mmCIF file with all atom_site columns, C-alpha atoms in Angstrom:
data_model
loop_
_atom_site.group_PDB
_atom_site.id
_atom_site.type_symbol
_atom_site.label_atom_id
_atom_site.label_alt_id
_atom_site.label_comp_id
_atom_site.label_asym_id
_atom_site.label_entity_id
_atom_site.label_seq_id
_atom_site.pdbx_PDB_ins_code
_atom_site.Cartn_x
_atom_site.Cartn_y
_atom_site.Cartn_z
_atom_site.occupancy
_atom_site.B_iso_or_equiv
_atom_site.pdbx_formal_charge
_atom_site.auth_seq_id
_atom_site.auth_comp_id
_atom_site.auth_asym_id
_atom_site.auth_atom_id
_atom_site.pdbx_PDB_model_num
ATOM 1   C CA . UNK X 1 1   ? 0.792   2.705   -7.848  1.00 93.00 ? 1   UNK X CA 1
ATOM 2   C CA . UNK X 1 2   ? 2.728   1.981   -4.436  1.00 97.00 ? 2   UNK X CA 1
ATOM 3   C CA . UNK X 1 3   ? 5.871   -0.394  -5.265  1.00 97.00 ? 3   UNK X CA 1
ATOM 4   C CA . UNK X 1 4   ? 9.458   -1.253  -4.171  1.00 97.00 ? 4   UNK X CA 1
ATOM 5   C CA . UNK X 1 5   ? 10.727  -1.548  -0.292  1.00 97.00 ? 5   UNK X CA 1
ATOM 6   C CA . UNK X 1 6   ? 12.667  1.041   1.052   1.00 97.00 ? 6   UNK X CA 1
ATOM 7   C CA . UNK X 1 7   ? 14.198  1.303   4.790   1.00 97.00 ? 7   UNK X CA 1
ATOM 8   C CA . UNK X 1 8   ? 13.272  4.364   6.263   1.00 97.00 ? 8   UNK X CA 1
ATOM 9   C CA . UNK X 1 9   ? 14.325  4.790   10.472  1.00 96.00 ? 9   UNK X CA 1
ATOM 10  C CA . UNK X 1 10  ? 11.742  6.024   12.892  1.00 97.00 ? 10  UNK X CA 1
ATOM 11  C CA . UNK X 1 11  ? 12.817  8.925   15.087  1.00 97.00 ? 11  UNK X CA 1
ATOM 12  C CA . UNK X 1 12  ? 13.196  9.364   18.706  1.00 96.00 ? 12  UNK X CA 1
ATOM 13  C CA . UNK X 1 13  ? 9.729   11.603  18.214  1.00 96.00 ? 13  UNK X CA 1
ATOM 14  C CA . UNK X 1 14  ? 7.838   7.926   16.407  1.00 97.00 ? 14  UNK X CA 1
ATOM 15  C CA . UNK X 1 15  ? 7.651   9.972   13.224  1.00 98.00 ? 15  UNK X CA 1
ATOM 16  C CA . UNK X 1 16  ? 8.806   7.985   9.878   1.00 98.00 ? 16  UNK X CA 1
ATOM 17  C CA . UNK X 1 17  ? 10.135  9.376   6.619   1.00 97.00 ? 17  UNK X CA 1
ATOM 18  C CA . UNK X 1 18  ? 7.863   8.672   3.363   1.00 95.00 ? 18  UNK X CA 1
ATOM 19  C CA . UNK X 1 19  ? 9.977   7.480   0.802   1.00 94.00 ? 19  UNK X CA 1
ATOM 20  C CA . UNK X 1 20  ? 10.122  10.480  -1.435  1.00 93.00 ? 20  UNK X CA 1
ATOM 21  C CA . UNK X 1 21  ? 8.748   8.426   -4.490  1.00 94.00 ? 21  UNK X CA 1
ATOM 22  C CA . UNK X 1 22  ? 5.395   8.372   -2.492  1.00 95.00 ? 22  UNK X CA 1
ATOM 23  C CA . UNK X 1 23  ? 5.146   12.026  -0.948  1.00 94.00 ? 23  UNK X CA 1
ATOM 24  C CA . UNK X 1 24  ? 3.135   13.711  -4.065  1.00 93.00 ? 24  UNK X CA 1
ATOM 25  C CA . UNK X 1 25  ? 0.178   10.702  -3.831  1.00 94.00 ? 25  UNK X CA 1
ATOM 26  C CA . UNK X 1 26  ? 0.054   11.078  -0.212  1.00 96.00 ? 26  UNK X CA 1
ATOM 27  C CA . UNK X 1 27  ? 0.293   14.816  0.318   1.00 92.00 ? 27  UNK X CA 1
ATOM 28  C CA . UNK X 1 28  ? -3.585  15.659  0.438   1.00 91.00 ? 28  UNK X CA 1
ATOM 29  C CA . UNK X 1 29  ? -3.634  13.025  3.577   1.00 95.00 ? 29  UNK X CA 1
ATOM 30  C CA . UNK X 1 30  ? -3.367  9.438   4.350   1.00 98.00 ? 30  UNK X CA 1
ATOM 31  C CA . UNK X 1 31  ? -4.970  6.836   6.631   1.00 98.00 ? 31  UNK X CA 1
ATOM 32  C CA . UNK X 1 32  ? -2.710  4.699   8.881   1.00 98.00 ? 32  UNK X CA 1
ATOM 33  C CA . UNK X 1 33  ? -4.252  1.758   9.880   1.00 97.00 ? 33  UNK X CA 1
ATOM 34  C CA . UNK X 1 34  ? -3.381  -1.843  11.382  1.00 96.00 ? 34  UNK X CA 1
ATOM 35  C CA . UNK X 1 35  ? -2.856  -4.143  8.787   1.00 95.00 ? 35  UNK X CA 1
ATOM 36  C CA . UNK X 1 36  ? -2.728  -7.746  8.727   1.00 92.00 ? 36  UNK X CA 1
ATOM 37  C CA . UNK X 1 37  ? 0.367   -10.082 10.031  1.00 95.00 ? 37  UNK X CA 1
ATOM 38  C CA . UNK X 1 38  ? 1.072   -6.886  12.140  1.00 96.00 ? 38  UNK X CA 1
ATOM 39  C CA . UNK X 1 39  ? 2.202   -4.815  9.968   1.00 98.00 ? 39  UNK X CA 1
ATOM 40  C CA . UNK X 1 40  ? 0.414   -1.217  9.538   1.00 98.00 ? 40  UNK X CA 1
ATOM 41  C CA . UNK X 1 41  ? -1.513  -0.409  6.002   1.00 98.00 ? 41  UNK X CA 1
ATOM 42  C CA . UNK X 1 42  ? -0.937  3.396   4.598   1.00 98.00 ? 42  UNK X CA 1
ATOM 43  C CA . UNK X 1 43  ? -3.391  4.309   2.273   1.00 97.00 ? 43  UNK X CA 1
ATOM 44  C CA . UNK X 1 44  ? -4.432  7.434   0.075   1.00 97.00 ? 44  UNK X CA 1
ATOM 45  C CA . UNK X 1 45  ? -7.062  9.429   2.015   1.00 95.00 ? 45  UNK X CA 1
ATOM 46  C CA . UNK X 1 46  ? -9.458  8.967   -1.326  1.00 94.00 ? 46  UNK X CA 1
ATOM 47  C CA . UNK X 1 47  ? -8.184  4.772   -1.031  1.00 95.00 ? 47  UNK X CA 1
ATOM 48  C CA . UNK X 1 48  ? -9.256  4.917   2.196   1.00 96.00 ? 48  UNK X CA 1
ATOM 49  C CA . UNK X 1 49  ? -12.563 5.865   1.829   1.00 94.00 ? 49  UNK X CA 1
ATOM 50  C CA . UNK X 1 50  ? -13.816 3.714   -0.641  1.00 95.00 ? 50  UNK X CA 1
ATOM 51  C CA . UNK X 1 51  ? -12.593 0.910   1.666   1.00 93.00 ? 51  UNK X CA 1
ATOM 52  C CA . UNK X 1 52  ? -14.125 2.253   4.170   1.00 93.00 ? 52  UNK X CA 1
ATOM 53  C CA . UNK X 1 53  ? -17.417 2.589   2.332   1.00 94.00 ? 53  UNK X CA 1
ATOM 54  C CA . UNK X 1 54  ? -16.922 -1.515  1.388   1.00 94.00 ? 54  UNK X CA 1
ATOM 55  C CA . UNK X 1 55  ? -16.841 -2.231  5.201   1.00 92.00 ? 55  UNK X CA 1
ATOM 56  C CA . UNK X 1 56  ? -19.811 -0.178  6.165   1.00 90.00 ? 56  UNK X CA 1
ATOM 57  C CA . UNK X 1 57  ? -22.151 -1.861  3.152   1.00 93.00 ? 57  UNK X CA 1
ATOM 58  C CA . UNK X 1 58  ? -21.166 -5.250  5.323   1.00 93.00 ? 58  UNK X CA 1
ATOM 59  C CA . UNK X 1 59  ? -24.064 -6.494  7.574   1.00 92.00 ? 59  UNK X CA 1
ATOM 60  C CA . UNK X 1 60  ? -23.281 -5.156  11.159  1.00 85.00 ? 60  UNK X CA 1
ATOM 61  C CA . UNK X 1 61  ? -26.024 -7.544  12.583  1.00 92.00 ? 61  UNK X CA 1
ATOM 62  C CA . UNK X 1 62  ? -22.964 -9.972  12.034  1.00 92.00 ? 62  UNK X CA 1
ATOM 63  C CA . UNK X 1 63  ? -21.176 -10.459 15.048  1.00 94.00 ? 63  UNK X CA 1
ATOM 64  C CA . UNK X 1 64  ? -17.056 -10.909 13.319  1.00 93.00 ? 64  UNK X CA 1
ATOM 65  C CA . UNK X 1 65  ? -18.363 -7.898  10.784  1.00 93.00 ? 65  UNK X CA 1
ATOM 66  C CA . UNK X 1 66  ? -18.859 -5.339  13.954  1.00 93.00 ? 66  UNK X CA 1
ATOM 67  C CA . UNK X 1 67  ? -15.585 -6.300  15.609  1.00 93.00 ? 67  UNK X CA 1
ATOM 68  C CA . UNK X 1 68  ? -13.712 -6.310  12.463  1.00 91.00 ? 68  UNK X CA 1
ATOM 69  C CA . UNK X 1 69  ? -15.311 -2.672  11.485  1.00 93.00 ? 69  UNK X CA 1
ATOM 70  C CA . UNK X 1 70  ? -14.685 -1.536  15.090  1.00 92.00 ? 70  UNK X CA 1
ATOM 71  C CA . UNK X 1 71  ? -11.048 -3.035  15.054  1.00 89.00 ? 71  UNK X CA 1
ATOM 72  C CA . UNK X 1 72  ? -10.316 -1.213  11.705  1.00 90.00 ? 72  UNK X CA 1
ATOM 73  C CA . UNK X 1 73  ? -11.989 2.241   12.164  1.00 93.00 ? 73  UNK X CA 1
ATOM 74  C CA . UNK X 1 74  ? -10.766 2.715   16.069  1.00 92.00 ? 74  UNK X CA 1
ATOM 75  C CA . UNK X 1 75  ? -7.308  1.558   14.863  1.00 90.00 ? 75  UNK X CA 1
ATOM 76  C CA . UNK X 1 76  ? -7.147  4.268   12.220  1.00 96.00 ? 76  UNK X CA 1
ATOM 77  C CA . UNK X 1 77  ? -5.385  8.073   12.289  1.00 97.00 ? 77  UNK X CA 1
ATOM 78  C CA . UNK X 1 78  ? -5.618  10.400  9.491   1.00 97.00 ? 78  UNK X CA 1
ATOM 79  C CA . UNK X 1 79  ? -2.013  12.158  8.820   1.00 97.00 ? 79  UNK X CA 1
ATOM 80  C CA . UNK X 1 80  ? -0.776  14.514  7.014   1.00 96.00 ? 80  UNK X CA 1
ATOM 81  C CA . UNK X 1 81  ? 3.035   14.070  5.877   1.00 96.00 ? 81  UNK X CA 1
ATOM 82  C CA . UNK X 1 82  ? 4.896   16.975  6.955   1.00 95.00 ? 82  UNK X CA 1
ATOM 83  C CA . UNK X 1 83  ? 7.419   18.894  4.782   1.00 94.00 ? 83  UNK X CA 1
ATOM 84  C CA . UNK X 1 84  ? 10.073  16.545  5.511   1.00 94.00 ? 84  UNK X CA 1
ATOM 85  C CA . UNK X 1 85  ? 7.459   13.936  4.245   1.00 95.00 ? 85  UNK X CA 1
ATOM 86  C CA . UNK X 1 86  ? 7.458   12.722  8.157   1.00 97.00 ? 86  UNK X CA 1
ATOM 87  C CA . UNK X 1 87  ? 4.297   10.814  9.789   1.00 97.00 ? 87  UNK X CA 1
ATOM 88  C CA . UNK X 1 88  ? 4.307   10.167  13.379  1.00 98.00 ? 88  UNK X CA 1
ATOM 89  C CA . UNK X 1 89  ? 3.225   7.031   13.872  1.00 98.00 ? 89  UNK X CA 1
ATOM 90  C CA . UNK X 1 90  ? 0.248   6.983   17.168  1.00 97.00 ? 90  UNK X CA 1
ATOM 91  C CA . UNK X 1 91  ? 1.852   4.877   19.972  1.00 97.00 ? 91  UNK X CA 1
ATOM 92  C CA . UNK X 1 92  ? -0.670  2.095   19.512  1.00 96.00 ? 92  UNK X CA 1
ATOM 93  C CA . UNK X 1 93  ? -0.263  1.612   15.852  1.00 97.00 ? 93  UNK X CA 1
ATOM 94  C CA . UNK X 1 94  ? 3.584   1.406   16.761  1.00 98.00 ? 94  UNK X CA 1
ATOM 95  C CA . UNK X 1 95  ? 2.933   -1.335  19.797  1.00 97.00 ? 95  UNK X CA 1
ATOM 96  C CA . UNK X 1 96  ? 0.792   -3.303  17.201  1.00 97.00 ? 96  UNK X CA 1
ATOM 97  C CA . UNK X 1 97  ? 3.606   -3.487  14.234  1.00 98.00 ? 97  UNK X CA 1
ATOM 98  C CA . UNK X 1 98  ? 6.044   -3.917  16.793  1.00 98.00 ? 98  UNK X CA 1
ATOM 99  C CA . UNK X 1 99  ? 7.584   -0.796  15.514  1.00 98.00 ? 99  UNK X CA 1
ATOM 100 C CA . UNK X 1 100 ? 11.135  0.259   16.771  1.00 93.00 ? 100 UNK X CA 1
ATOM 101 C CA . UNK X 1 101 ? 13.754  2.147   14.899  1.00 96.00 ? 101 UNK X CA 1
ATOM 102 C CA . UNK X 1 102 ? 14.443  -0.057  11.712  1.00 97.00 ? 102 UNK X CA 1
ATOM 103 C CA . UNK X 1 103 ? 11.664  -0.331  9.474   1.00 98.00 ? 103 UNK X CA 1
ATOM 104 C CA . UNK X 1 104 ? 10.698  -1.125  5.923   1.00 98.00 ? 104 UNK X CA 1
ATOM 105 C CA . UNK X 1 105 ? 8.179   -0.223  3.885   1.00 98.00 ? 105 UNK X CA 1
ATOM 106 C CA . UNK X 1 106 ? 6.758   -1.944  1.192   1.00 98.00 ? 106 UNK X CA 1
ATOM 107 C CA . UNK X 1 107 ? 4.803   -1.097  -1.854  1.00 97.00 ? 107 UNK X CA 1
ATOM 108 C CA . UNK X 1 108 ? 1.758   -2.665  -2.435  1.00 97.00 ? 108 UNK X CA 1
ATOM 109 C CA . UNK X 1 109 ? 0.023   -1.406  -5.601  1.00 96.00 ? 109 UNK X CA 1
ATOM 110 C CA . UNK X 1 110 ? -2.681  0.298   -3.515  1.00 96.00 ? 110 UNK X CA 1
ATOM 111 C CA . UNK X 1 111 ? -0.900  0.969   -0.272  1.00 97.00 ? 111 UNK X CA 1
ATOM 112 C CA . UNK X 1 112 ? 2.369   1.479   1.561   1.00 98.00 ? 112 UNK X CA 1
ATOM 113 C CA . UNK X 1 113 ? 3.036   -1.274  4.491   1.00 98.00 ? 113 UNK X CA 1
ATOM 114 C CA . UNK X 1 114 ? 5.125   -0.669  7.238   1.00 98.00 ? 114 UNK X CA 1
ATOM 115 C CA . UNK X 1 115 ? 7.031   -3.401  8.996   1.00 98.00 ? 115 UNK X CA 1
ATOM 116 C CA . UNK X 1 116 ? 9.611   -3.937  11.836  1.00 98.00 ? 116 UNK X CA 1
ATOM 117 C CA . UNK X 1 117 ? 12.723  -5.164  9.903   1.00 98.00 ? 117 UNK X CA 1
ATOM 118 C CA . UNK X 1 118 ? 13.216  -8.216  11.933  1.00 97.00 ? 118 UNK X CA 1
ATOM 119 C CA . UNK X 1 119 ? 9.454   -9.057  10.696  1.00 97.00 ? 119 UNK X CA 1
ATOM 120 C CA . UNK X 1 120 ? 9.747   -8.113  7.354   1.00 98.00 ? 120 UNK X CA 1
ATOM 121 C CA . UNK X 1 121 ? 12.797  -10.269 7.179   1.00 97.00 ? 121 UNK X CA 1
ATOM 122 C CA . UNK X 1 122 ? 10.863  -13.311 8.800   1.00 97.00 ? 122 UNK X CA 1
ATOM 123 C CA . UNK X 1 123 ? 7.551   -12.717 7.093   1.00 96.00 ? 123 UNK X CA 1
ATOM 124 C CA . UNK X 1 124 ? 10.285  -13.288 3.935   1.00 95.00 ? 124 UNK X CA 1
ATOM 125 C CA . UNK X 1 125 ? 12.398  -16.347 5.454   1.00 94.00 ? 125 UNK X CA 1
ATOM 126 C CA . UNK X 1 126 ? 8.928   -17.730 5.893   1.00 93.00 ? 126 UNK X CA 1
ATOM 127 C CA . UNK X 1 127 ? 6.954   -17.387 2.593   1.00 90.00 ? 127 UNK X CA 1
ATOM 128 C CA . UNK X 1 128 ? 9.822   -16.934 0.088   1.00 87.00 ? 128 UNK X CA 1
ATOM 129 C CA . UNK X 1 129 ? 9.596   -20.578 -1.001  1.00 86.00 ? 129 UNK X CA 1
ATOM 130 C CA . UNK X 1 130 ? 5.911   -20.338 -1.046  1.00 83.00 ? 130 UNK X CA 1
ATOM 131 C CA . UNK X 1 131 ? 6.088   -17.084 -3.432  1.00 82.00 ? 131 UNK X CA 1
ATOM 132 C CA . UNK X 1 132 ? 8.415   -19.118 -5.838  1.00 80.00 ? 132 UNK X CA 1
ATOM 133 C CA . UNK X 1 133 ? 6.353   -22.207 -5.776  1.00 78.00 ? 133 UNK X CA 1
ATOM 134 C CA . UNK X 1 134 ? 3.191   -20.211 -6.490  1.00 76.00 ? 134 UNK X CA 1
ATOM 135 C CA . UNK X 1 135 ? 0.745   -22.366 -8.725  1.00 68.00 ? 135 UNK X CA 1
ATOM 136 C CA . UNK X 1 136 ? -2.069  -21.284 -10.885 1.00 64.00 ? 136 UNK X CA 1
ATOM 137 C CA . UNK X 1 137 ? -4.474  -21.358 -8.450  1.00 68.00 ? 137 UNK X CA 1
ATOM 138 C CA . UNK X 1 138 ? -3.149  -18.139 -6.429  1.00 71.00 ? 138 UNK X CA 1
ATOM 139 C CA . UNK X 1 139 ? -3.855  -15.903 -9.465  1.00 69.00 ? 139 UNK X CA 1
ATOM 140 C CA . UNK X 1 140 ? -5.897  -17.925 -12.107 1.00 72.00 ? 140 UNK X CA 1
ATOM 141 C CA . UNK X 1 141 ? -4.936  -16.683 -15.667 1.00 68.00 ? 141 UNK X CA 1
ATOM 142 C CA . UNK X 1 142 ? -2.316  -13.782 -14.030 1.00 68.00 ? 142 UNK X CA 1
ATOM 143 C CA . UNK X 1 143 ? 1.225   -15.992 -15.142 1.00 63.00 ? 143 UNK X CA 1
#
């Protein structure tokens, strides 16, 4: 289970630090992937593919199923943490998170997200009121 938020730097190579916490569940291989509100999504290899296998059962004859499954899979690189527990992080996947050198990542039970700081920090300004305001129709019977 992926939680807490941690500030790891990117390097002058685009590779990021794992928060050490995570390196044992990611060592076999992880997927890196663009996530939503620009962020990027880092998920367990094994994750990954049953995700993967969710989006492929979906009915390609629709036309916002195709681009979303071509979107998702093109978007995707398969990495391997180093020792160091470094990723690079592809150029692309970088330009889409707006990725410079401050970053945060962010549990999220299932999957690491990676942010820009200045977004993470925003995407927070902007929904912290709606996280404490949070009524019972968000997560019936969870609170």
């Amino acid at each position: 289970m992926f939680l807490g938020t941690h500030t790891p730097k990117l390097d002058d190579k685009g590779r990021l630090t794992l928060p050490s916490k995570f390196r044992e569940a990611l060592a076999g291989g992880l997927m890196i992937t663009k996530g939503q509100d620009h962020c990027l999504y880092v998920f367990p290899r094994a994750e990954f593919e049953q995700l993967a296998r969710k989006v492929a059962e979906a009915p390609f004859t629709n036309e916002s199923v195709r681009a979303y499954q071509r979107y998702l899979f093109a978007g995707t690189d398969e990495q391997r943490p180093d020792s160091q527990g470094r990723i690079p992080i592809a150029p692309e996947l970088r330009r889409y998170a707006g990725l410079n050198k401050e970053c945060v990542v962010i549990g999220a039970i299932t999957r690491l997200e990676i942010w820009d700081s200045e977004a993470w920090q925003s995407y927070l300004d902007e929904n912290e009121d709606n996280y404490a305001k949070a009524q019972e129709e968000i997560l019936p019977g969870v609170f």
